[in-house]
Tab-separated table of C-alpha atoms in Angstrom:
chain	number	residue	atom	x	y	z
A	1	MET	CA	-6.760	-36.762	-32.429
A	2	SER	CA	-8.746	-35.639	-29.324
A	3	VAL	CA	-12.757	-34.539	-29.367
A	4	ALA	CA	-11.971	-31.048	-28.666
A	5	GLU	CA	-9.555	-30.514	-31.915
A	6	ARG	CA	-12.325	-32.524	-33.669
A	7	SER	CA	-15.347	-30.118	-32.272
A	8	PRO	CA	-13.908	-26.537	-31.948
A	9	ALA	CA	-17.494	-25.380	-30.659
A	10	VAL	CA	-17.145	-28.169	-27.636
A	11	ALA	CA	-13.402	-26.748	-27.057
A	12	THR	CA	-14.810	-22.935	-26.662
A	13	THR	CA	-17.353	-23.841	-24.213
A	14	VAL	CA	-15.978	-26.481	-22.014
A	15	SER	CA	-12.120	-24.700	-21.780
A	16	PRO	CA	-11.007	-22.711	-18.727
A	17	PRO	CA	-11.972	-19.042	-19.532
A	18	VAL	CA	-7.744	-18.728	-19.950
A	19	PRO	CA	-6.467	-21.734	-21.070
A	20	ALA	CA	-2.577	-22.520	-21.434
A	21	ARG	CA	-1.969	-20.461	-25.167
A	22	ARG	CA	1.831	-20.029	-27.273
A	23	GLN	CA	4.048	-17.444	-25.398
A	24	SER	CA	4.078	-14.489	-27.559
A	25	PRO	CA	7.706	-13.304	-28.200
A	26	GLY	CA	9.668	-11.264	-25.513
A	27	PRO	CA	9.897	-8.215	-27.129
A	28	ALA	CA	5.936	-7.862	-27.709
A	29	LYS	CA	5.135	-8.730	-24.163
A	30	ALA	CA	7.847	-6.423	-23.285
A	31	VAL	CA	5.822	-3.419	-24.721
A	32	VAL	CA	2.283	-4.881	-23.501
A	33	VAL	CA	3.422	-3.923	-19.994
A	34	ILE	CA	5.505	-1.083	-20.550
A	35	ALA	CA	4.032	1.309	-22.611
A	36	PRO	CA	0.609	1.173	-20.661
A	37	LEU	CA	3.128	1.675	-17.278
A	38	ALA	CA	4.399	4.173	-18.611
A	39	LEU	CA	1.147	6.465	-20.218
A	40	THR	CA	-0.143	5.879	-16.573
A	41	ILE	CA	2.827	7.482	-14.970
A	42	ALA	CA	2.496	10.486	-17.746
A	43	LEU	CA	-0.775	10.885	-17.399
A	44	GLY	CA	-0.434	10.713	-13.249
A	45	LEU	CA	2.570	13.110	-12.954
A	46	TRP	CA	0.418	15.398	-15.021
A	47	GLY	CA	-1.259	18.550	-13.102
A	48	ILE	CA	-0.932	15.922	-9.991
A	49	ARG	CA	-0.522	19.039	-7.791
A	50	ARG	CA	-3.962	20.435	-8.783
A	51	GLN	CA	-2.535	23.967	-8.039
A	52	ASN	CA	-1.202	22.735	-4.589
A	53	THR	CA	-4.742	22.052	-3.601
A	54	MET	CA	-6.519	18.912	-1.781
A	55	TRP	CA	-10.120	17.887	-1.760
A	56	GLY	CA	-11.944	16.373	1.956
A	57	ASP	CA	-11.148	13.103	2.043
A	58	GLU	CA	-7.389	13.386	1.191
A	59	SER	CA	-6.933	15.718	4.294
A	60	VAL	CA	-7.872	13.099	6.365
A	61	THR	CA	-5.453	10.779	4.727
A	62	TYR	CA	-2.987	13.167	4.965
A	63	GLN	CA	-4.123	14.112	9.010
A	64	LEU	CA	-4.079	10.186	9.840
A	65	ALA	CA	-1.022	9.320	8.176
A	66	HIS	CA	0.905	11.786	9.896
A	67	ARG	CA	-0.138	10.309	13.496
A	68	ASP	CA	2.221	7.139	14.517
A	69	LEU	CA	0.311	3.879	13.907
A	70	SER	CA	-0.741	3.268	17.745
A	71	GLN	CA	-2.840	6.610	17.253
A	72	ILE	CA	-3.740	5.464	14.042
A	73	TRP	CA	-4.888	2.153	15.405
A	74	HIS	CA	-7.082	4.025	18.511
A	75	THR	CA	-8.726	6.355	15.723
A	76	ALA	CA	-9.957	3.323	14.302
A	77	GLN	CA	-11.721	2.718	17.091
A	78	HIS	CA	-14.122	5.324	16.879
A	79	ALA	CA	-14.399	5.887	12.668
A	80	ASP	CA	-12.804	4.839	9.572
A	81	LEU	CA	-11.742	1.422	10.644
A	82	VAL	CA	-12.071	0.292	6.988
A	83	HIS	CA	-9.055	2.474	5.828
A	84	THR	CA	-6.983	1.875	9.004
A	85	LEU	CA	-4.296	-0.396	6.680
A	86	TYR	CA	-4.423	2.164	4.029
A	87	TYR	CA	-3.581	4.810	6.574
A	88	ALA	CA	-0.982	2.720	8.584
A	89	VAL	CA	0.823	2.229	4.514
A	90	MET	CA	0.801	6.028	4.264
A	91	HIS	CA	2.496	6.701	7.489
A	92	GLU	CA	4.728	4.623	6.471
A	93	ILE	CA	5.519	6.025	3.410
A	94	PHE	CA	5.294	9.545	5.272
A	95	ASP	CA	8.068	8.161	7.713
A	96	LEU	CA	10.435	7.034	4.753
A	97	PHE	CA	10.189	10.306	1.930
A	98	GLY	CA	7.900	12.923	3.727
A	99	GLY	CA	4.660	14.436	4.813
A	100	GLY	CA	3.901	15.957	1.361
A	101	LEU	CA	1.531	16.207	-1.467
A	102	LEU	CA	3.447	15.006	-4.033
A	103	THR	CA	4.186	11.497	-1.448
A	104	LEU	CA	0.338	12.067	-0.757
A	105	ARG	CA	-0.417	11.051	-4.465
A	106	LEU	CA	2.291	9.748	-6.234
A	107	PRO	CA	1.822	5.724	-4.561
A	108	SER	CA	-1.750	5.846	-6.036
A	109	VAL	CA	0.158	7.003	-9.538
A	110	LEU	CA	2.118	4.019	-9.369
A	111	ALA	CA	-0.391	1.702	-7.977
A	112	MET	CA	-2.114	2.280	-10.872
A	113	SER	CA	0.320	2.140	-13.230
A	114	VAL	CA	0.762	-1.245	-12.285
A	115	ALA	CA	-2.660	-1.773	-12.647
A	116	ALA	CA	-2.395	-0.639	-16.644
A	117	SER	CA	0.471	-2.958	-17.007
A	118	GLY	CA	-1.465	-5.866	-15.321
A	119	VAL	CA	-4.660	-5.291	-17.984
A	120	GLY	CA	-2.404	-5.357	-20.587
A	121	LEU	CA	-1.602	-8.935	-19.283
A	122	LEU	CA	-4.794	-9.729	-19.195
A	123	GLY	CA	-5.715	-8.299	-22.287
A	124	LEU	CA	-2.947	-10.466	-24.127
A	125	ARG	CA	-3.606	-13.567	-22.565
A	126	LEU	CA	-7.331	-13.740	-23.551
A	127	ALA	CA	-7.221	-11.625	-26.859
A	128	GLY	CA	-3.566	-11.459	-28.419
A	129	PRO	CA	-0.564	-9.110	-28.384
A	130	ARG	CA	-2.266	-5.867	-29.831
A	131	ALA	CA	-5.611	-6.172	-28.069
A	132	GLY	CA	-3.963	-5.991	-24.726
A	133	LEU	CA	-1.524	-3.496	-25.606
A	134	LEU	CA	-4.562	-1.762	-26.477
A	135	ALA	CA	-6.482	-2.649	-23.441
A	136	GLY	CA	-3.749	-1.391	-21.235
A	137	LEU	CA	-3.112	2.077	-23.288
A	138	VAL	CA	-7.349	2.415	-22.919
A	139	PHE	CA	-7.374	1.417	-18.854
A	140	ALA	CA	-4.798	4.684	-18.850
A	141	LEU	CA	-7.104	7.090	-20.798
A	142	LEU	CA	-10.699	6.060	-18.841
A	143	PRO	CA	-11.384	9.263	-17.448
A	144	HIS	CA	-12.032	7.401	-13.776
A	145	VAL	CA	-8.468	6.043	-13.846
A	146	GLN	CA	-6.917	9.445	-14.545
A	147	LYS	CA	-8.679	10.784	-11.375
A	148	TYR	CA	-7.932	8.418	-9.296
A	149	ALA	CA	-4.550	7.723	-10.269
A	150	GLN	CA	-4.056	11.579	-8.365
A	151	GLU	CA	-5.884	10.897	-5.483
A	152	GLY	CA	-4.150	10.219	-2.141
A	153	ARG	CA	-7.148	7.633	-1.341
A	154	SER	CA	-6.682	3.742	-1.572
A	155	TYR	CA	-8.951	2.964	-4.245
A	156	ALA	CA	-5.693	3.017	-7.253
A	157	MET	CA	-4.208	0.094	-4.547
A	158	VAL	CA	-7.505	-2.462	-5.081
A	159	CYS	CA	-7.478	-1.179	-8.346
A	160	ALA	CA	-3.896	-2.649	-8.687
A	161	LEU	CA	-4.589	-5.309	-6.377
A	162	VAL	CA	-7.628	-6.863	-7.563
A	163	THR	CA	-6.396	-6.217	-11.383
A	164	TRP	CA	-3.437	-8.898	-10.584
A	165	ALA	CA	-5.426	-10.914	-8.987
A	166	THR	CA	-7.475	-11.388	-11.805
A	167	TYR	CA	-4.048	-12.374	-13.628
A	168	ALA	CA	-2.789	-14.607	-10.704
A	169	LEU	CA	-6.481	-16.602	-11.486
A	170	VAL	CA	-6.154	-16.661	-15.043
A	171	VAL	CA	-2.835	-18.219	-14.594
A	172	SER	CA	-4.219	-20.237	-12.115
A	173	VAL	CA	-6.842	-22.441	-14.151
A	174	PRO	CA	-5.104	-24.010	-16.174
A	175	HIS	CA	-1.909	-24.557	-13.871
A	176	ARG	CA	-4.102	-25.959	-10.917
A	177	ALA	CA	-1.128	-25.988	-8.665
A	178	ARG	CA	-1.786	-24.771	-5.086
A	179	TRP	CA	0.752	-22.233	-4.525
A	180	ARG	CA	-0.542	-20.013	-7.898
A	181	TRP	CA	-4.267	-20.823	-5.700
A	182	VAL	CA	-2.542	-18.989	-2.346
A	183	VAL	CA	-1.241	-16.071	-4.371
A	184	TYR	CA	-4.504	-15.545	-5.931
A	185	GLY	CA	-6.099	-15.129	-2.355
A	186	SER	CA	-3.426	-13.482	-0.419
A	187	THR	CA	-3.534	-10.845	-3.393
A	188	MET	CA	-7.490	-10.792	-3.021
A	189	LEU	CA	-7.412	-10.510	0.683
A	190	LEU	CA	-5.171	-7.714	0.954
A	191	ALA	CA	-7.273	-5.842	-1.745
A	192	CYS	CA	-10.561	-6.505	0.329
A	193	LEU	CA	-8.664	-5.167	3.574
A	194	LEU	CA	-7.898	-2.131	2.112
A	195	HIS	CA	-11.159	-1.637	0.888
A	196	GLU	CA	-13.911	-4.059	1.690
A	197	PHE	CA	-16.040	-3.754	-1.934
A	198	ALA	CA	-13.161	-5.376	-3.436
A	199	VAL	CA	-14.724	-8.758	-2.398
A	200	LEU	CA	-17.433	-7.802	-5.272
A	201	ALA	CA	-14.525	-8.709	-7.240
A	202	LEU	CA	-14.336	-11.874	-5.735
A	203	VAL	CA	-17.931	-12.749	-7.076
A	204	ALA	CA	-17.030	-11.564	-10.022
A	205	HIS	CA	-14.675	-14.496	-10.377
A	206	GLY	CA	-17.002	-17.201	-9.068
A	207	VAL	CA	-19.390	-16.493	-12.171
A	208	THR	CA	-16.159	-16.398	-14.468
A	209	LEU	CA	-15.542	-19.496	-13.734
A	210	VAL	CA	-19.076	-21.290	-13.691
A	211	VAL	CA	-20.253	-20.075	-17.158
A	212	SER	CA	-16.804	-20.905	-18.509
A	213	HIS	CA	-17.694	-24.426	-17.203
A	214	VAL	CA	-13.892	-25.033	-15.678
A	215	PRO	CA	-13.237	-28.768	-14.445
A	216	ARG	CA	-14.793	-29.377	-10.838
A	217	PRO	CA	-11.161	-29.419	-9.336
A	218	VAL	CA	-10.914	-25.686	-10.485
A	219	LEU	CA	-13.900	-24.653	-8.931
A	220	LYS	CA	-13.328	-26.335	-5.518
A	221	ALA	CA	-9.771	-24.923	-5.332
A	222	TRP	CA	-11.361	-21.519	-6.000
A	223	SER	CA	-13.968	-21.719	-3.349
A	224	VAL	CA	-11.709	-22.894	-0.807
A	225	THR	CA	-9.727	-20.001	-1.515
A	226	ALA	CA	-12.342	-17.358	-1.443
A	227	ALA	CA	-13.815	-18.719	1.514
A	228	GLY	CA	-10.463	-18.008	2.860
A	229	VAL	CA	-10.369	-14.492	1.873
A	230	VAL	CA	-14.057	-14.254	3.438
A	231	ALA	CA	-12.677	-15.481	6.334
A	232	GLY	CA	-10.318	-13.501	6.535
A	233	LEU	CA	-12.193	-10.273	5.820
A	234	LEU	CA	-15.129	-10.831	8.050
A	235	PRO	CA	-13.687	-9.605	11.612
A	236	LEU	CA	-13.476	-6.343	9.591
A	237	ALA	CA	-16.459	-6.573	7.627
A	238	ILE	CA	-18.198	-7.228	11.233
A	239	TYR	CA	-16.533	-4.324	13.453
A	240	SER	CA	-16.837	-1.677	11.148
A	241	ALA	CA	-20.837	-2.297	10.312
A	242	GLY	CA	-20.893	-0.462	13.878
A	243	GLN	CA	-19.146	3.034	11.834
A	244	SER	CA	-21.939	2.494	9.031
A	245	GLY	CA	-23.595	6.234	9.546
A	246	GLN	CA	-20.354	7.374	8.093
A	247	VAL	CA	-21.783	6.656	4.792
A	248	SER	CA	-24.948	8.425	5.982
A	249	TRP	CA	-23.763	11.537	3.434
A	250	ILE	CA	-25.056	8.929	0.217
A	251	ASP	CA	-28.129	9.548	-1.248
A	252	GLY	CA	-30.487	7.581	-1.789
A	253	PRO	CA	-33.122	5.760	-2.256
A	254	VAL	CA	-31.731	4.518	-5.123
A	255	ARG	CA	-33.144	5.906	-8.502
A	256	LEU	CA	-35.033	3.137	-11.119
A	257	SER	CA	-32.999	5.222	-13.221
A	258	ASP	CA	-30.439	3.995	-12.335
A	259	LEU	CA	-30.898	0.593	-12.163
A	260	LEU	CA	-31.901	0.551	-15.784
A	261	VAL	CA	-28.637	2.218	-16.682
A	262	MET	CA	-27.037	-0.087	-15.091
A	263	ALA	CA	-29.239	-3.175	-17.283
A	264	VAL	CA	-28.209	-1.393	-20.250
A	265	VAL	CA	-24.588	-1.269	-19.472
A	266	SER	CA	-24.697	-4.690	-18.532
A	267	VAL	CA	-26.639	-5.938	-22.017
A	268	ALA	CA	-23.992	-3.867	-23.991
A	269	CYS	CA	-21.045	-5.511	-22.106
A	270	ALA	CA	-22.263	-8.852	-22.877
A	271	LEU	CA	-23.220	-7.990	-26.788
A	272	ALA	CA	-19.996	-6.362	-26.900
A	273	PRO	CA	-17.695	-9.111	-27.514
A	274	LEU	CA	-19.346	-10.923	-30.011
A	275	GLY	CA	-17.421	-11.445	-33.118
A	276	VAL	CA	-14.243	-10.579	-31.442
A	277	ARG	CA	-11.222	-12.523	-31.685
A	278	GLY	CA	-11.022	-14.793	-27.861
A	279	ALA	CA	-14.660	-13.393	-27.433
A	280	VAL	CA	-15.874	-16.228	-25.014
A	281	ARG	CA	-12.888	-16.293	-22.930
A	282	LEU	CA	-12.454	-12.535	-22.642
A	283	SER	CA	-16.546	-12.182	-21.731
A	284	ALA	CA	-16.589	-14.723	-19.586
A	285	LEU	CA	-13.617	-12.564	-17.711
A	286	ALA	CA	-14.515	-8.798	-19.088
A	287	VAL	CA	-18.476	-8.748	-18.406
A	288	PRO	CA	-19.069	-10.096	-14.861
A	289	MET	CA	-16.210	-7.872	-13.850
A	290	VAL	CA	-18.108	-4.959	-15.629
A	291	MET	CA	-21.703	-5.647	-14.228
A	292	LEU	CA	-21.748	-7.294	-10.869
A	293	PRO	CA	-19.850	-5.119	-8.779
A	294	GLY	CA	-22.028	-1.800	-9.363
A	295	LEU	CA	-25.099	-4.106	-9.765
A	296	LEU	CA	-24.565	-5.541	-6.372
A	297	LEU	CA	-23.986	-2.558	-4.542
A	298	LEU	CA	-27.278	-0.750	-6.341
A	299	ILE	CA	-29.016	-4.002	-5.354
A	300	ALA	CA	-27.794	-3.142	-1.309
A	301	SER	CA	-28.698	0.198	-2.051
A	302	LEU	CA	-32.206	-0.521	-1.812
A	303	VAL	CA	-32.147	-1.397	1.809
A	304	LYS	CA	-29.106	1.222	2.375
A	305	PRO	CA	-27.513	3.977	0.372
A	306	ILE	CA	-24.127	2.836	-0.604
A	307	PHE	CA	-23.388	2.970	-3.981
A	308	VAL	CA	-20.696	5.132	-5.216
A	309	ASP	CA	-18.403	4.742	-8.402
A	310	ARG	CA	-14.917	4.562	-7.319
A	311	TYR	CA	-16.299	1.401	-4.277
A	312	VAL	CA	-15.747	-0.074	-7.947
A	313	LEU	CA	-13.136	1.445	-9.797
A	314	TYR	CA	-11.899	-1.756	-10.812
A	315	SER	CA	-14.897	-2.558	-12.783
A	316	ASN	CA	-12.690	-0.298	-15.644
A	317	ILE	CA	-10.503	-3.588	-15.923
A	318	GLY	CA	-13.352	-5.023	-17.693
A	319	ILE	CA	-14.500	-2.040	-19.733
A	320	ALA	CA	-10.691	-1.586	-20.593
A	321	LEU	CA	-10.752	-5.185	-21.669
A	322	LEU	CA	-13.775	-5.083	-23.667
A	323	LEU	CA	-12.799	-1.832	-25.845
A	324	GLY	CA	-9.180	-2.917	-26.467
A	325	ALA	CA	-10.602	-6.239	-27.692
A	326	TRP	CA	-13.145	-4.253	-29.839
A	327	MET	CA	-10.226	-1.845	-31.582
A	328	ASP	CA	-8.451	-5.042	-32.018
A	329	TYR	CA	-11.553	-6.200	-33.684
A	330	PHE	CA	-12.009	-3.122	-35.922
A	331	HIS	CA	-8.671	-3.120	-36.807
A	332	ARG	CA	-8.121	-6.370	-38.401
A	333	LEU	CA	-11.654	-5.993	-40.117
A	334	ARG	CA	-10.289	-2.941	-41.869
A	335	ARG	CA	-6.967	-3.466	-42.237
A	336	SER	CA	-6.274	0.398	-42.641
A	337	SER	CA	-3.924	1.744	-40.557
A	338	ARG	CA	-5.740	5.622	-41.971
A	339	SER	CA	-8.411	4.450	-40.248
A	340	ALA	CA	-7.406	2.909	-37.029
A	341	TRP	CA	-4.848	6.370	-37.045
A	342	ILE	CA	-8.294	8.051	-37.190
A	343	ALA	CA	-10.130	6.284	-34.371
A	344	VAL	CA	-6.981	6.843	-32.190
A	345	VAL	CA	-7.415	10.893	-32.865
A	346	ALA	CA	-10.870	11.034	-32.344
A	347	VAL	CA	-10.764	9.299	-28.826
A	348	LEU	CA	-7.693	11.233	-27.738
A	349	ALA	CA	-9.766	14.134	-29.161
A	350	ALA	CA	-12.556	13.201	-26.585
A	351	LEU	CA	-10.864	12.591	-23.768
A	352	VAL	CA	-8.619	15.954	-24.042
A	353	GLN	CA	-11.496	17.772	-22.127
A	354	PRO	CA	-12.032	15.441	-19.307
A	355	SER	CA	-8.510	14.744	-19.051
A	356	LEU	CA	-7.537	18.730	-18.617
A	357	SER	CA	-10.887	19.708	-16.369
A	358	LEU	CA	-9.861	16.112	-13.662
A	359	ARG	CA	-6.099	17.857	-12.476
A	360	THR	CA	-8.216	21.381	-11.612
A	361	PRO	CA	-9.237	22.037	-7.967
A	362	GLN	CA	-12.599	22.455	-9.059
A	363	SER	CA	-12.635	18.765	-10.415
A	364	ARG	CA	-13.510	17.699	-7.002
A	365	THR	CA	-16.469	17.366	-4.900
A	366	ASN	CA	-15.163	20.311	-2.201
A	367	ASP	CA	-11.329	22.041	-1.748
A	368	ALA	CA	-10.341	21.948	1.806
A	369	THR	CA	-7.388	23.620	0.838
A	370	ALA	CA	-9.330	26.919	-0.374
A	371	ILE	CA	-11.852	26.356	2.657
A	372	GLY	CA	-9.355	26.741	5.324
A	373	ALA	CA	-7.831	30.210	3.118
A	374	ALA	CA	-11.745	31.565	3.430
A	375	VAL	CA	-11.498	30.684	6.808
A	376	ARG	CA	-8.378	32.688	7.449
A	377	GLU	CA	-9.111	35.670	5.088
A	378	GLU	CA	-12.603	36.082	6.549
A	379	GLY	CA	-11.863	35.729	9.693
A	380	ARG	CA	-10.078	38.222	12.322
A	381	PRO	CA	-7.888	37.446	15.083
A	382	GLY	CA	-9.626	36.786	18.179
A	383	ASP	CA	-12.945	35.933	16.033
A	384	GLY	CA	-14.933	32.404	17.154
A	385	LEU	CA	-15.078	29.692	14.572
A	386	LEU	CA	-17.982	27.130	14.851
A	387	TYR	CA	-17.817	24.009	12.027
A	388	LEU	CA	-21.890	23.179	11.491
A	389	PRO	CA	-21.721	20.378	12.061
A	390	GLY	CA	-18.569	19.551	13.733
A	391	GLN	CA	-17.738	16.669	11.891
A	392	HIS	CA	-16.416	18.889	9.057
A	393	ARG	CA	-13.381	20.659	11.540
A	394	ILE	CA	-11.417	17.973	9.261
A	395	LEU	CA	-12.192	20.503	5.902
A	396	THR	CA	-9.617	22.564	7.962
A	397	ALA	CA	-7.334	20.721	9.538
A	398	ALA	CA	-4.585	20.188	6.659
A	399	ASN	CA	-3.271	23.307	7.849
A	400	PRO	CA	-3.417	24.364	11.081
A	401	GLU	CA	-2.153	28.171	9.964
A	402	ASP	CA	-5.596	28.930	8.661
A	403	THR	CA	-7.165	28.795	11.652
A	404	ARG	CA	-4.250	29.228	14.338
A	405	LEU	CA	-5.400	32.800	15.440
A	406	LEU	CA	-9.737	31.927	15.696
A	407	THR	CA	-10.547	30.186	18.442
A	408	ASP	CA	-12.844	26.911	17.874
A	409	LEU	CA	-15.888	27.229	20.239
A	410	ALA	CA	-17.660	23.690	20.026
A	411	LEU	CA	-14.189	21.732	20.429
A	412	ALA	CA	-13.368	20.325	23.980
A	413	GLN	CA	-10.821	18.276	22.953
A	414	ASP	CA	-8.268	17.898	19.844
A	415	PRO	CA	-9.002	15.108	16.926
A	416	VAL	CA	-5.101	14.251	17.860
A	417	SER	CA	-5.181	13.253	21.544
A	418	SER	CA	-8.847	12.259	21.095
A	419	ASN	CA	-7.925	10.279	18.667
A	420	THR	CA	-10.769	10.882	16.327
A	421	LEU	CA	-11.342	12.264	13.013
A	422	ALA	CA	-12.611	15.866	14.141
A	423	GLY	CA	-12.051	15.786	17.741
A	424	VAL	CA	-14.784	16.310	20.665
A	425	GLU	CA	-17.108	18.793	21.333
A	426	LEU	CA	-18.456	20.147	24.420
A	427	PRO	CA	-22.041	19.977	26.032
A	428	ALA	CA	-24.754	21.926	23.759
A	429	GLN	CA	-25.146	24.706	26.649
A	430	GLU	CA	-21.446	25.217	26.834
A	431	ILE	CA	-21.278	25.828	23.386
A	432	ALA	CA	-24.163	28.655	23.338
A	433	ALA	CA	-22.594	30.096	26.228
A	434	ARG	CA	-19.337	30.711	24.541
A	435	MET	CA	-20.772	32.166	21.336
A	436	LEU	CA	-22.256	34.837	23.587
A	437	GLU	CA	-18.846	36.115	24.481
A	438	PHE	CA	-18.120	36.788	21.159
A	439	ASP	CA	-18.842	39.611	18.735
A	440	ARG	CA	-17.944	37.527	15.876
A	441	ILE	CA	-18.197	34.463	14.582
A	442	VAL	CA	-16.770	32.456	11.791
A	443	ALA	CA	-18.909	29.590	10.667
A	444	VAL	CA	-18.175	26.379	7.849
A	445	ARG	CA	-20.797	25.040	6.699
A	446	ALA	CA	-19.969	22.506	4.052
A	447	ALA	CA	-22.314	22.423	0.733
A	448	GLY	CA	-24.651	19.614	1.082
A	449	ALA	CA	-24.345	19.205	4.509
A	450	HIS	CA	-27.658	17.405	6.436
A	451	SER	CA	-28.853	19.117	9.749
A	452	LEU	CA	-28.191	16.848	12.193
A	453	ARG	CA	-30.755	16.345	14.907
A	454	ASP	CA	-28.065	16.596	17.316
A	455	PRO	CA	-28.487	19.159	20.648
A	456	ARG	CA	-24.627	20.757	19.801
A	457	GLU	CA	-26.153	21.513	16.425
A	458	GLU	CA	-29.335	22.820	17.327
A	459	ALA	CA	-27.821	25.068	20.307
A	460	LYS	CA	-25.066	26.700	17.519
A	461	THR	CA	-28.091	27.602	15.026
A	462	SER	CA	-29.808	28.450	17.434
A	463	THR	CA	-27.874	31.167	18.628
A	464	LEU	CA	-26.572	32.141	15.622
A	465	ARG	CA	-30.357	32.728	14.537
A	466	ARG	CA	-31.169	34.795	17.796
A	467	HIS	CA	-27.956	36.766	18.663
A	468	PHE	CA	-26.355	37.039	15.306
A	469	ARG	CA	-26.939	38.707	11.942
A	470	VAL	CA	-24.811	37.889	9.037
A	471	TYR	CA	-22.272	39.915	8.140
A	472	GLY	CA	-21.108	38.500	4.658
A	473	THR	CA	-20.786	35.144	2.831
A	474	THR	CA	-18.138	33.516	0.846
A	475	HIS	CA	-18.660	30.688	-1.376
A	476	VAL	CA	-15.851	28.171	-2.171
A	477	ASN	CA	-15.957	24.933	-3.825
A	478	GLY	CA	-17.753	22.229	-1.465
A	479	ALA	CA	-18.727	24.779	1.166
A	480	ARG	CA	-19.569	28.341	2.870
A	481	VAL	CA	-18.218	30.631	4.984
A	482	THR	CA	-20.212	32.702	6.793
A	483	VAL	CA	-19.017	35.831	9.481
A	484	TYR	CA	-21.685	36.506	11.373
A	485	ALA	CA	-21.962	39.785	14.022
A	486	ARG	CA	-23.768	40.808	17.198
A	487	ASP	CA	-22.836	44.670	16.966
A	488	HIS	CA	-23.330	46.854	13.879
A	489	ASP	CA	-20.617	46.970	11.481
A	490	PRO	CA	-20.167	49.899	8.943
A	491	SER	CA	-18.871	47.655	6.603
A	492	PRO	CA	-19.752	48.117	3.143
A	493	LYS	CA	-20.105	43.738	2.971
A	494	ALA	CA	-22.418	43.395	5.659
A	495	GLY	CA	-25.271	41.179	5.091
A	496	THR	CA	-23.921	40.471	1.431
A	497	ASP	CA	-23.239	37.305	-0.202
A	498	GLN	CA	-19.912	37.128	-1.466
A	499	PRO	CA	-19.740	34.662	-5.149
A	500	TYR	CA	-17.384	32.274	-5.410
A	501	ARG	CA	-13.691	32.867	-5.574
A	502	HIS	CA	-10.626	30.856	-5.675
A	503	HIS	CA	-8.239	31.107	-2.822
A	504	ARG	CA	-4.769	31.158	-3.126
A	505	PRO	CA	-3.787	28.356	-1.184
A	506	ARG	CA	-1.161	28.495	1.520
A	507	VAL	CA	-0.351	24.466	2.211
A	508	PRO	CA	2.528	23.105	4.388
A	509	PHE	CA	3.580	20.470	1.625
């Protein structure tokens, strides 16, 4: 009998985070894979169109994916370099299946479904079939997972890649085959190229191996692989740093309450697996995944605000694993099917309201489709059009019909021909001169937009203030559309604010 067999406590301490386990029956493993996948697809398809609306970031994806690959590359030299690979992938998908709203979001639904299956397999390997099944199902039901499964952005794909990279790590530790480490490193690198902050999952993986006291050759193999991932990401990180102004919208500085909440969550995560089957293995993997990515972003935000929860969406992998293991433990502890069903019904009831609200246009910070519809309804043919600031031109660019009859007063070169997101604007003096040629101007101002210290923006606001009066304002989700007039207008709407209203969208998809 080996030392490990004579001393279970020692074996638990020094073993890899996920040692080789006796294979579970094939049908059980199939259920663990298929059930979370099917649930995630069903939830992803439910209300996927959100009343035919898209929000601003999705609008950017929609616009750039319709450009050819060379235009996407040239645009990346000015903005959104970090998302270039994702835009290229979506361009090819649009070419194959058409550039509609469903095509925009279905890749995220499928990616998150694959992630749910991976979470199930991780739970299976860590704590058994039932814990794996519950973890996969819980992952599919998490509000953040449901939200970004229906987003035309890269976050679902990143989450799927991180999930399967984690599973590749789990498999690589006991077998130590070189090709397995290549698979792990390649998957992690692809996730990082889709979004740079996926590299924080690499940090979590390293901590997992260290606290699990894996053998030195395993730690060395991981270190070499991690160095390769960082080296592959480094050129993108260096060049994209020059575009850091694009995240200037993130509020800061970090509040003490944010760090306090993260500390409480970290302690809760560290204590959560105690008493659960496979507690050491599960906590070694899940807790760093929950704690470290968000905590590191918050710490970095003390210098420059960069924390956004969707940047570390993959932290939900750890949350699902912990919850799945706890539910399995509760089931075995009570051994009461009635209690288990009550718990399931309670969880589902708690998730009904978030699930319903996530499928409405108001669930996002803005509604680009409604903004474009408001411009179309408030403007008259021949009116001037102004964006405050100019970077928010992207909010109405998804459907050119909304602004076709208006004249963009500040635009010198459109976004496509200039290989930019929002186009190139005229000098400040020319903008002011063009504004004075119009009697009515429709101005679009995004909610929470900061006043930029830019001569062009100052020229827009000062000219409006001196020579125009407010004719009426319509509030929509994420913006207000204001009509300015120079001449007296007998309309009873003059000088009034119109409340928020939903504009029925006319969308090209």
